[in-house]
Amino acid sequence: MKEYKTVSQIAGPLVFVEKVSGVGYNELVEVTLPNGEKQKGQVLDISEERAVVQIFGSTSGLNISQTSVKFLGETMKLGVSTDMLGRIFTGLGEPRDKSPKPVAEDHIDISGAAINPYSRQEPKDFIQTGVSTIDCMNTLVRGQKLPIFSASGLPHNQLAVQIARQSKVRGKGEKEDFAVIFAAVGITHEEASFFMRDFEKTGALERAVLFLNLADDPSVERIITPRLALTTAEYLAFEKDMHVLVIITDMTNYCEALREIASARQEVPGRRGYPGYMYTDLSTIYERAGRVKGKKGTITQFPILTMPGDDITHPIPDLTGYITEGQIVLSRDLHRKNISPPVDPLPSLSRLMNLGIGKERTREDHRGVADQLYAGYANGRDLRSLSAVVGEESLTEVDRKYLKFADAFEKRFIMQGSNEDRSIEQTLDLGWELLSTLPETELKRVKLEFIERYGKKFRKEHAAPAPAAPAAAKQ
Amino acid sequence: METKGRLSRISGPVVVARGLENAKLYDVVRVGEEKLVGEIIKIVGDNCIVQVYEDTAGLKPGEPVISTAEPLSVELGPGILRSFYDGIQRPLQKIEEKAGVFITRGIDVAPIDHKKEWEFTATLKKGGNVEIGDILGEVQETEIIMHKIMATVAGKLTELKSGKYTLDDQIGTIESRGKKIPVYLYHRWVVRKPRPCKEKFPPIVPLSTGMRIVDTFAPIAKGGTACIPGPFGSGKTVTQQSLAKWSDAEIVVYVGCGERGNEMTEVLNEFPKLVDPKSGKPLMERTVLIANTSNMPVAAREASIYTGITLAEYYRDMGYGVSLMADSTSRWAEALREISGRLEEMPGEEGYPAYLARKLAEFYERAGRVKTLGSPEREGSVTVIGAVSPPGGDISEPVSQNTLRVTKVFLALDASLAHRRHFPALHWLRSYSLYTQTLDPWYEENVSPEWPTLRNNAMALLQKEAELQEIVQLVGPDALPEKEQAILQVAKMLREDYLQQSAYHEIDAYASMKKQYLMLRNIMRFHERAIGALDLGVQLKSVVGVKVKDRIGRMKEIPEDKHKDLEAIYKEIDAEFDTLGKE
């Protein structure tokens, strides 16, 4: 392994090395700084004359004359093992807790290979997160990638830990191995310790692997961190038969890092300065979720991103939405009204919902209840803006009922405590209870037999003169 | 003539090779020790710039590059149908057998099975002269599709025998200019070169899709082009899949270009289970799937569209009506942009290369209803339906705009409709079809002479509704005159009871033209009678309270074999309004 001292240029995270030979594209590089410190990097562009190396880490302290560069002859690999569970690593995969590095059972290329679409299996196992707005209206299934579209100042982290803590598969899968992989990408120390505290407190840490790249860590590392997390996830899922939930926060920081490197390489920028290949790049992260034939384990992804300026058409949420199977959108309006978790059901969507619900999976009335709640809430919201113009008095009686329904829906269905774990039955019953305030003729999206079977009991209660707060919701 | 060169530079999917003698633009090369597939996309002096269809990690300068001296081609022959290919016609099923669930590099598998034996029946006798495109014989490819074997050269057919053959067996000989050219069941064709035809016809036959909003207000012609732009979550893929399932094309080529892996799995799981309404056989029997998901190499994504349309043209040449669904052309355009960026070309609008408009136009131009080459004389068509994924749903971006310039049908997906769960979320006022006029004679003859009037009146009502809605937003519905309130009611009926259609409902998913006509006729009759009743002084409340309204609301669920029930509703409308008038 030759060492080169032929650095000719240093620009941001990029180092240009001249007169190299036998170097492969994407090969891993070790750079020794003049003060003896070592940094890792990767070959981005290689020709017969020179290599362009991207350094994962700070390039301060590098100089042209004394820096030496060693090409390691292999692409970036991660040593994986089941002992990684319960451990905390840096954004580059080095132990961050005081313990030694776990002995690797296998070394895997972190960029991963594409899953053959022919070998994929349809995700269909319902995951109960205990959060009503997700379970009932945007159901998550094993093997899905469902991002949270948040914005700065919204409590997406609380929602993420709640999901990580409460998620379980009902029915046959209940006893199978479950693991959480958490990748922090450029988040603050405070946020990271919130996650760690919560994981420790609830005992989730022993089933978790944490990769932390914090806000003051080099931004180039952020390109690596999610890939380490997913490589570990693939190992645990497809080699060790575990069901893995991967939480990556915050993808916005990842995209910023991508843009930073693209501009350092003087590439032609695409929309808002992000590189033109951002879609492809993001897909190599998001598409590493799923179920495949012949393997027991699954990978479910929960990426979190903050929409710059609350703008859902910004390239980051936009490209993400085109790749992922739906999105959970948090709303500032709901948050202002003190409704938490502020999941706005209207723009939220789970594309795989139909695969995971219904008889034998959740309950036969699930689809109908979800549609009816959605329609009722959407209608109520429309009427809210109408009544702001024409006044509540000029609305019909049914319309006023819808207004009330929308309020109750927000206060009781969307709002739930951060430790409140509602089963799907509780959630659906709560839905029926809220729907009982609407006239039965309005419930066009649910089958009549289901109204009879599940909705009737709440209707009777409501017919009573003084509708005391029903006990069913307070569990 | 293979020539050998060596790699001199690697930067992502674009590499530079030096020393390839006589290299031609678009020749396929094998790159590196692992023999990755690539294509020459630019030649500068001795340097050939190659886009590689596989991941390039680990390639080193100095590794060999071998030119095959042939442009990117596909294999055309029996065995294509029911296949599931990647962007450069490698069968994904075979890749799984060889490499497992992950796609690894440098896998070399034949696009169609060369070992399988096919029963070939010659339809021509030896001794005669043949032209290019003449049908030599037939192979039963799937239960419903007869594969025609066509002559690829002109000359004297000196030998041709029926029998059982594999693709590698010679089935005959054509003598052309003194040379004996062997005939096989398959041949190769360059994907970027359109297959020729004798003549292109104007589009005068509609492609029946079974989707009411499309067939009624934005009909697609056989051999026509359509585009479906829409933001994420508005139902592009569901619409494309519905079109693939229910349109009356004989062959469907479905290209998943840069989209989700799970979506392709869904198609793959669903199509074998779905039954073609005409033949009663699984839809898969007439389908080819091409999948280059978003995380598969970007250069192959660029090629996948061409692979798809070449296969479509091949079946067109046999005389079939083919539909090509491309989901999504935006991803294809992005692949162009990405490669253009790596070539350091001067960018055009939003970083897309300046030749984007030309490439899009060239692609859509390969659609058409044609008279094919050769005898017997036959007619085939390729209909292209492309999805576009505009960033942020804003169609002022270059891909949407350039697509709109060349396509004749615009199916406008609308996010607000999707949010209200109005599916298909196609906006009736913004969608259009430039084929409406040319197709009207067909409708008059095959559906009903009154169809064009009926449709135009319905559209006028919907337009009127949009105007009235603006007033309602300000003053509330009660301030409108009764007649206009009735129009709002009928328009709502059109929207909810006619245009809304569930892709998942077993009966509603498909509506024949006849059913559409009867449904629309009922609603328009209701409108006519409602206005008439108001003129007679009947109160609006009793007009909108008629019982038959519920029957109209459930028209969707009436199965195709019970058109009589729809006709009965027409009579009920008359009867109920007659009694109303008398009171």
mmCIF file of N, CA, C and O in Angstrom, chain A residues 332-396:
data_model
loop_
_atom_site.group_PDB
_atom_site.id
_atom_site.type_symbol
_atom_site.label_atom_id
_atom_site.label_comp_id
_atom_site.label_asym_id
_atom_site.label_seq_id
_atom_site.Cartn_x
_atom_site.Cartn_y
_atom_site.Cartn_z
ATOM 1 N N ARG A 332 -48.263 23.176 12.010
ATOM 2 C CA ARG A 332 -47.983 24.237 12.964
ATOM 3 C C ARG A 332 -49.272 24.761 13.586
ATOM 4 O O ARG A 332 -49.310 25.123 14.761
ATOM 5 N N ASP A 333 -50.349 24.771 12.791
ATOM 6 C CA ASP A 333 -51.627 25.257 13.319
ATOM 7 C C ASP A 333 -52.091 24.416 14.500
ATOM 8 O O ASP A 333 -52.488 24.942 15.531
ATOM 9 N N LEU A 334 -52.024 23.105 14.315
ATOM 10 C CA LEU A 334 -52.445 22.225 15.401
ATOM 11 C C LEU A 334 -51.539 22.396 16.610
ATOM 12 O O LEU A 334 -51.992 22.414 17.744
ATOM 13 N N HIS A 335 -50.239 22.546 16.346
ATOM 14 C CA HIS A 335 -49.296 22.708 17.445
ATOM 15 C C HIS A 335 -49.611 23.967 18.232
ATOM 16 O O HIS A 335 -49.549 23.987 19.458
ATOM 17 N N ARG A 336 -49.958 25.037 17.516
ATOM 18 C CA ARG A 336 -50.315 26.296 18.192
ATOM 19 C C ARG A 336 -51.542 26.112 19.076
ATOM 20 O O ARG A 336 -51.674 26.745 20.097
ATOM 21 N N LYS A 337 -52.445 25.250 18.625
ATOM 22 C CA LYS A 337 -53.652 25.008 19.421
ATOM 23 C C LYS A 337 -53.364 24.058 20.569
ATOM 24 O O LYS A 337 -54.291 23.578 21.224
ATOM 25 N N ASN A 338 -52.080 23.724 20.738
ATOM 26 C CA ASN A 338 -51.678 22.847 21.831
ATOM 27 C C ASN A 338 -52.140 21.411 21.653
ATOM 28 O O ASN A 338 -52.392 20.709 22.628
ATOM 29 N N ILE A 339 -52.304 21.024 20.405
ATOM 30 C CA ILE A 339 -52.723 19.650 20.164
ATOM 31 C C ILE A 339 -51.479 18.834 19.819
ATOM 32 O O ILE A 339 -50.747 19.178 18.893
ATOM 33 N N SER A 340 -51.228 17.811 20.604
ATOM 34 C CA SER A 340 -50.015 17.052 20.354
ATOM 35 C C SER A 340 -50.342 15.567 20.370
ATOM 36 O O SER A 340 -51.176 15.135 21.159
ATOM 37 N N PRO A 341 -49.747 14.741 19.558
ATOM 38 C CA PRO A 341 -48.828 15.108 18.472
ATOM 39 C C PRO A 341 -49.583 15.801 17.334
ATOM 40 O O PRO A 341 -50.657 15.315 16.964
ATOM 41 N N PRO A 342 -49.045 16.896 16.807
ATOM 42 C CA PRO A 342 -49.815 17.676 15.837
ATOM 43 C C PRO A 342 -49.806 17.067 14.441
ATOM 44 O O PRO A 342 -49.387 17.696 13.476
ATOM 45 N N VAL A 343 -50.268 15.831 14.318
ATOM 46 C CA VAL A 343 -50.308 15.170 13.011
ATOM 47 C C VAL A 343 -51.544 15.656 12.252
ATOM 48 O O VAL A 343 -52.665 15.518 12.738
ATOM 49 N N ASP A 344 -51.321 16.258 11.104
ATOM 50 C CA ASP A 344 -52.455 16.716 10.308
ATOM 51 C C ASP A 344 -52.878 15.578 9.373
ATOM 52 O O ASP A 344 -52.139 15.225 8.460
ATOM 53 N N PRO A 345 -54.055 15.006 9.601
ATOM 54 C CA PRO A 345 -54.433 13.832 8.801
ATOM 55 C C PRO A 345 -54.681 14.166 7.334
ATOM 56 O O PRO A 345 -54.582 13.283 6.483
ATOM 57 N N LEU A 346 -55.002 15.416 7.028
ATOM 58 C CA LEU A 346 -55.403 15.703 5.644
ATOM 59 C C LEU A 346 -54.268 15.544 4.636
ATOM 60 O O LEU A 346 -54.425 14.835 3.655
ATOM 61 N N PRO A 347 -53.122 16.182 4.813
ATOM 62 C CA PRO A 347 -52.043 15.943 3.836
ATOM 63 C C PRO A 347 -51.254 14.657 4.106
ATOM 64 O O PRO A 347 -50.418 14.288 3.297
ATOM 65 N N SER A 348 -51.496 13.992 5.221
ATOM 66 C CA SER A 348 -50.757 12.755 5.506
ATOM 67 C C SER A 348 -51.328 11.606 4.693
ATOM 68 O O SER A 348 -52.490 11.635 4.295
ATOM 69 N N LEU A 349 -50.485 10.618 4.460
ATOM 70 C CA LEU A 349 -50.913 9.521 3.599
ATOM 71 C C LEU A 349 -50.028 8.314 3.858
ATOM 72 O O LEU A 349 -48.833 8.446 4.078
ATOM 73 N N SER A 350 -50.634 7.149 3.878
ATOM 74 C CA SER A 350 -49.835 5.930 3.867
ATOM 75 C C SER A 350 -50.271 5.117 2.661
ATOM 76 O O SER A 350 -51.403 4.666 2.585
ATOM 77 N N ARG A 351 -49.352 4.958 1.707
ATOM 78 C CA ARG A 351 -49.725 4.290 0.464
ATOM 79 C C ARG A 351 -49.947 2.804 0.640
ATOM 80 O O ARG A 351 -50.583 2.177 -0.184
ATOM 81 N N LEU A 352 -49.363 2.250 1.691
ATOM 82 C CA LEU A 352 -49.461 0.799 1.841
ATOM 83 C C LEU A 352 -50.538 0.406 2.834
ATOM 84 O O LEU A 352 -50.693 -0.755 3.173
ATOM 85 N N MET A 353 -51.300 1.415 3.288
ATOM 86 C CA MET A 353 -52.290 1.179 4.324
ATOM 87 C C MET A 353 -53.221 0.013 3.998
ATOM 88 O O MET A 353 -53.428 -0.869 4.817
ATOM 89 N N ASN A 354 -53.729 -0.004 2.751
ATOM 90 C CA ASN A 354 -54.713 -1.026 2.408
ATOM 91 C C ASN A 354 -54.184 -2.446 2.561
ATOM 92 O O ASN A 354 -54.950 -3.373 2.762
ATOM 93 N N LEU A 355 -52.856 -2.589 2.470
ATOM 94 C CA LEU A 355 -52.290 -3.931 2.566
ATOM 95 C C LEU A 355 -52.307 -4.445 3.996
ATOM 96 O O LEU A 355 -52.255 -5.642 4.229
ATOM 97 N N GLY A 356 -52.341 -3.510 4.945
ATOM 98 C CA GLY A 356 -52.165 -3.932 6.335
ATOM 99 C C GLY A 356 -53.417 -3.896 7.181
ATOM 100 O O GLY A 356 -53.359 -4.202 8.366
ATOM 101 N N ILE A 357 -54.553 -3.511 6.593
ATOM 102 C CA ILE A 357 -55.737 -3.362 7.443
ATOM 103 C C ILE A 357 -56.869 -4.285 6.988
ATOM 104 O O ILE A 357 -56.775 -4.935 5.971
ATOM 105 N N GLY A 358 -57.919 -4.260 7.753
ATOM 106 C CA GLY A 358 -59.094 -5.057 7.411
ATOM 107 C C GLY A 358 -59.206 -6.283 8.287
ATOM 108 O O GLY A 358 -58.454 -6.459 9.247
ATOM 109 N N LYS A 359 -60.140 -7.110 7.929
ATOM 110 C CA LYS A 359 -60.418 -8.320 8.695
ATOM 111 C C LYS A 359 -59.139 -9.152 8.842
ATOM 112 O O LYS A 359 -58.341 -9.237 7.916
ATOM 113 N N GLU A 360 -58.957 -9.720 9.992
ATOM 114 C CA GLU A 360 -57.808 -10.572 10.307
ATOM 115 C C GLU A 360 -56.504 -9.812 10.472
ATOM 116 O O GLU A 360 -55.518 -10.347 10.960
ATOM 117 N N ARG A 361 -56.468 -8.542 10.041
ATOM 118 C CA ARG A 361 -55.245 -7.763 10.279
ATOM 119 C C ARG A 361 -55.513 -6.754 11.381
ATOM 120 O O ARG A 361 -54.873 -6.781 12.415
ATOM 121 N N THR A 362 -56.489 -5.883 11.150
ATOM 122 C CA THR A 362 -56.877 -4.980 12.225
ATOM 123 C C THR A 362 -58.324 -5.281 12.582
ATOM 124 O O THR A 362 -58.599 -6.130 13.410
ATOM 125 N N ARG A 363 -59.257 -4.621 11.893
ATOM 126 C CA ARG A 363 -60.659 -4.939 12.107
ATOM 127 C C ARG A 363 -61.384 -4.619 10.823
ATOM 128 O O ARG A 363 -60.989 -3.716 10.091
ATOM 129 N N GLU A 364 -62.463 -5.309 10.562
ATOM 130 C CA GLU A 364 -63.126 -5.202 9.270
ATOM 131 C C GLU A 364 -63.625 -3.785 8.964
ATOM 132 O O GLU A 364 -63.724 -3.387 7.813
ATOM 133 N N ASP A 365 -63.955 -3.009 10.000
ATOM 134 C CA ASP A 365 -64.513 -1.681 9.756
ATOM 135 C C ASP A 365 -63.432 -0.611 9.592
ATOM 136 O O ASP A 365 -63.738 0.560 9.420
ATOM 137 N N HIS A 366 -62.165 -1.001 9.643
ATOM 138 C CA HIS A 366 -61.069 -0.031 9.680
ATOM 139 C C HIS A 366 -61.106 0.961 8.513
ATOM 140 O O HIS A 366 -61.090 2.161 8.683
ATOM 141 N N ARG A 367 -61.155 0.425 7.285
ATOM 142 C CA ARG A 367 -61.133 1.294 6.105
ATOM 143 C C ARG A 367 -62.283 2.321 6.146
ATOM 144 O O ARG A 367 -62.100 3.507 5.945
ATOM 145 N N GLY A 368 -63.457 1.829 6.421
ATOM 146 C CA GLY A 368 -64.625 2.704 6.441
ATOM 147 C C GLY A 368 -64.506 3.787 7.493
ATOM 148 O O GLY A 368 -64.759 4.961 7.226
ATOM 149 N N VAL A 369 -64.091 3.404 8.704
ATOM 150 C CA VAL A 369 -63.965 4.386 9.778
ATOM 151 C C VAL A 369 -62.933 5.438 9.390
ATOM 152 O O VAL A 369 -63.163 6.643 9.534
ATOM 153 N N ALA A 370 -61.788 4.987 8.865
ATOM 154 C CA ALA A 370 -60.736 5.939 8.493
ATOM 155 C C ALA A 370 -61.258 6.916 7.439
ATOM 156 O O ALA A 370 -61.079 8.130 7.559
ATOM 157 N N ASP A 371 -61.937 6.391 6.417
ATOM 158 C CA ASP A 371 -62.460 7.268 5.367
ATOM 159 C C ASP A 371 -63.489 8.242 5.907
ATOM 160 O O ASP A 371 -63.521 9.409 5.548
ATOM 161 N N GLN A 372 -64.362 7.733 6.769
ATOM 162 C CA GLN A 372 -65.426 8.580 7.292
ATOM 163 C C GLN A 372 -64.863 9.673 8.183
ATOM 164 O O GLN A 372 -65.270 10.829 8.092
ATOM 165 N N LEU A 373 -63.909 9.323 9.033
ATOM 166 C CA LEU A 373 -63.290 10.336 9.896
ATOM 167 C C LEU A 373 -62.598 11.384 9.036
ATOM 168 O O LEU A 373 -62.704 12.582 9.269
ATOM 169 N N TYR A 374 -61.900 10.896 8.010
ATOM 170 C CA TYR A 374 -61.188 11.807 7.124
ATOM 171 C C TYR A 374 -62.164 12.774 6.466
ATOM 172 O O TYR A 374 -61.982 13.990 6.496
ATOM 173 N N ALA A 375 -63.228 12.213 5.881
ATOM 174 C CA ALA A 375 -64.198 13.046 5.176
ATOM 175 C C ALA A 375 -64.857 14.036 6.137
ATOM 176 O O ALA A 375 -65.023 15.221 5.817
ATOM 177 N N GLY A 376 -65.215 13.539 7.327
ATOM 178 C CA GLY A 376 -65.876 14.405 8.293
ATOM 179 C C GLY A 376 -64.981 15.543 8.738
ATOM 180 O O GLY A 376 -65.398 16.707 8.799
ATOM 181 N N TYR A 377 -63.726 15.216 9.005
ATOM 182 C CA TYR A 377 -62.794 16.242 9.473
ATOM 183 C C TYR A 377 -62.512 17.238 8.351
ATOM 184 O O TYR A 377 -62.477 18.452 8.578
ATOM 185 N N ALA A 378 -62.336 16.743 7.116
ATOM 186 C CA ALA A 378 -62.077 17.631 5.985
ATOM 187 C C ALA A 378 -63.256 18.584 5.796
ATOM 188 O O ALA A 378 -63.081 19.793 5.613
ATOM 189 N N ASN A 379 -64.449 18.027 5.885
ATOM 190 C CA ASN A 379 -65.641 18.845 5.738
ATOM 191 C C ASN A 379 -65.730 19.896 6.840
ATOM 192 O O ASN A 379 -66.002 21.071 6.583
ATOM 193 N N GLY A 380 -65.464 19.451 8.083
ATOM 194 C CA GLY A 380 -65.490 20.373 9.209
ATOM 195 C C GLY A 380 -64.504 21.512 9.029
ATOM 196 O O GLY A 380 -64.808 22.674 9.319
ATOM 197 N N ARG A 381 -63.325 21.181 8.526
ATOM 198 C CA ARG A 381 -62.310 22.227 8.325
ATOM 199 C C ARG A 381 -62.744 23.218 7.252
ATOM 200 O O ARG A 381 -62.537 24.425 7.377
ATOM 201 N N ASP A 382 -63.349 22.687 6.167
ATOM 202 C CA ASP A 382 -63.863 23.589 5.125
ATOM 203 C C ASP A 382 -64.908 24.527 5.706
ATOM 204 O O ASP A 382 -64.917 25.725 5.427
ATOM 205 N N LEU A 383 -65.799 23.951 6.516
ATOM 206 C CA LEU A 383 -66.882 24.745 7.074
ATOM 207 C C LEU A 383 -66.354 25.800 8.032
ATOM 208 O O LEU A 383 -66.917 26.877 8.154
ATOM 209 N N ARG A 384 -65.238 25.483 8.704
ATOM 210 C CA ARG A 384 -64.640 26.453 9.609
ATOM 211 C C ARG A 384 -64.313 27.733 8.866
ATOM 212 O O ARG A 384 -64.605 28.832 9.323
ATOM 213 N N SER A 385 -63.688 27.571 7.692
ATOM 214 C CA SER A 385 -63.335 28.790 6.971
ATOM 215 C C SER A 385 -64.587 29.456 6.411
ATOM 216 O O SER A 385 -64.662 30.690 6.343
ATOM 217 N N LEU A 386 -65.589 28.650 6.059
ATOM 218 C CA LEU A 386 -66.820 29.251 5.567
ATOM 219 C C LEU A 386 -67.523 30.029 6.679
ATOM 220 O O LEU A 386 -67.973 31.156 6.484
ATOM 221 N N SER A 387 -67.566 29.418 7.868
ATOM 222 C CA SER A 387 -68.283 30.090 8.955
ATOM 223 C C SER A 387 -67.541 31.350 9.388
ATOM 224 O O SER A 387 -68.137 32.274 9.917
ATOM 225 N N ALA A 388 -66.243 31.404 9.134
ATOM 226 C CA ALA A 388 -65.504 32.623 9.443
ATOM 227 C C ALA A 388 -65.981 33.764 8.549
ATOM 228 O O ALA A 388 -65.928 34.927 8.918
ATOM 229 N N VAL A 389 -66.473 33.424 7.360
ATOM 230 C CA VAL A 389 -66.946 34.450 6.435
ATOM 231 C C VAL A 389 -68.412 34.787 6.680
ATOM 232 O O VAL A 389 -68.777 35.946 6.849
ATOM 233 N N VAL A 390 -69.242 33.744 6.694
ATOM 234 C CA VAL A 390 -70.680 34.021 6.737
ATOM 235 C C VAL A 390 -71.276 33.910 8.138
ATOM 236 O O VAL A 390 -72.451 34.222 8.330
ATOM 237 N N GLY A 391 -70.482 33.481 9.113
ATOM 238 C CA GLY A 391 -71.016 33.363 10.462
ATOM 239 C C GLY A 391 -71.631 31.990 10.693
ATOM 240 O O GLY A 391 -72.197 31.389 9.782
ATOM 241 N N GLU A 392 -71.514 31.501 11.922
ATOM 242 C CA GLU A 392 -71.955 30.147 12.215
ATOM 243 C C GLU A 392 -73.475 30.012 12.095
ATOM 244 O O GLU A 392 -73.986 28.946 11.770
ATOM 245 N N GLU A 393 -74.194 31.122 12.345
ATOM 246 C CA GLU A 393 -75.662 31.057 12.366
ATOM 247 C C GLU A 393 -76.218 30.683 10.994
ATOM 248 O O GLU A 393 -77.250 30.034 10.899
ATOM 249 N N SER A 394 -75.536 31.127 9.939
ATOM 250 C CA SER A 394 -76.113 30.878 8.622
ATOM 251 C C SER A 394 -75.795 29.479 8.106
ATOM 252 O O SER A 394 -76.152 29.140 6.983
ATOM 253 N N LEU A 395 -75.132 28.686 8.908
ATOM 254 C CA LEU A 395 -74.888 27.301 8.489
ATOM 255 C C LEU A 395 -76.099 26.442 8.845
ATOM 256 O O LEU A 395 -76.862 26.777 9.763
ATOM 257 N N THR A 396 -76.232 25.335 8.126
ATOM 258 C CA THR A 396 -77.337 24.431 8.457
ATOM 259 C C THR A 396 -77.010 23.681 9.743
ATOM 260 O O THR A 396 -75.860 23.704 10.213
#
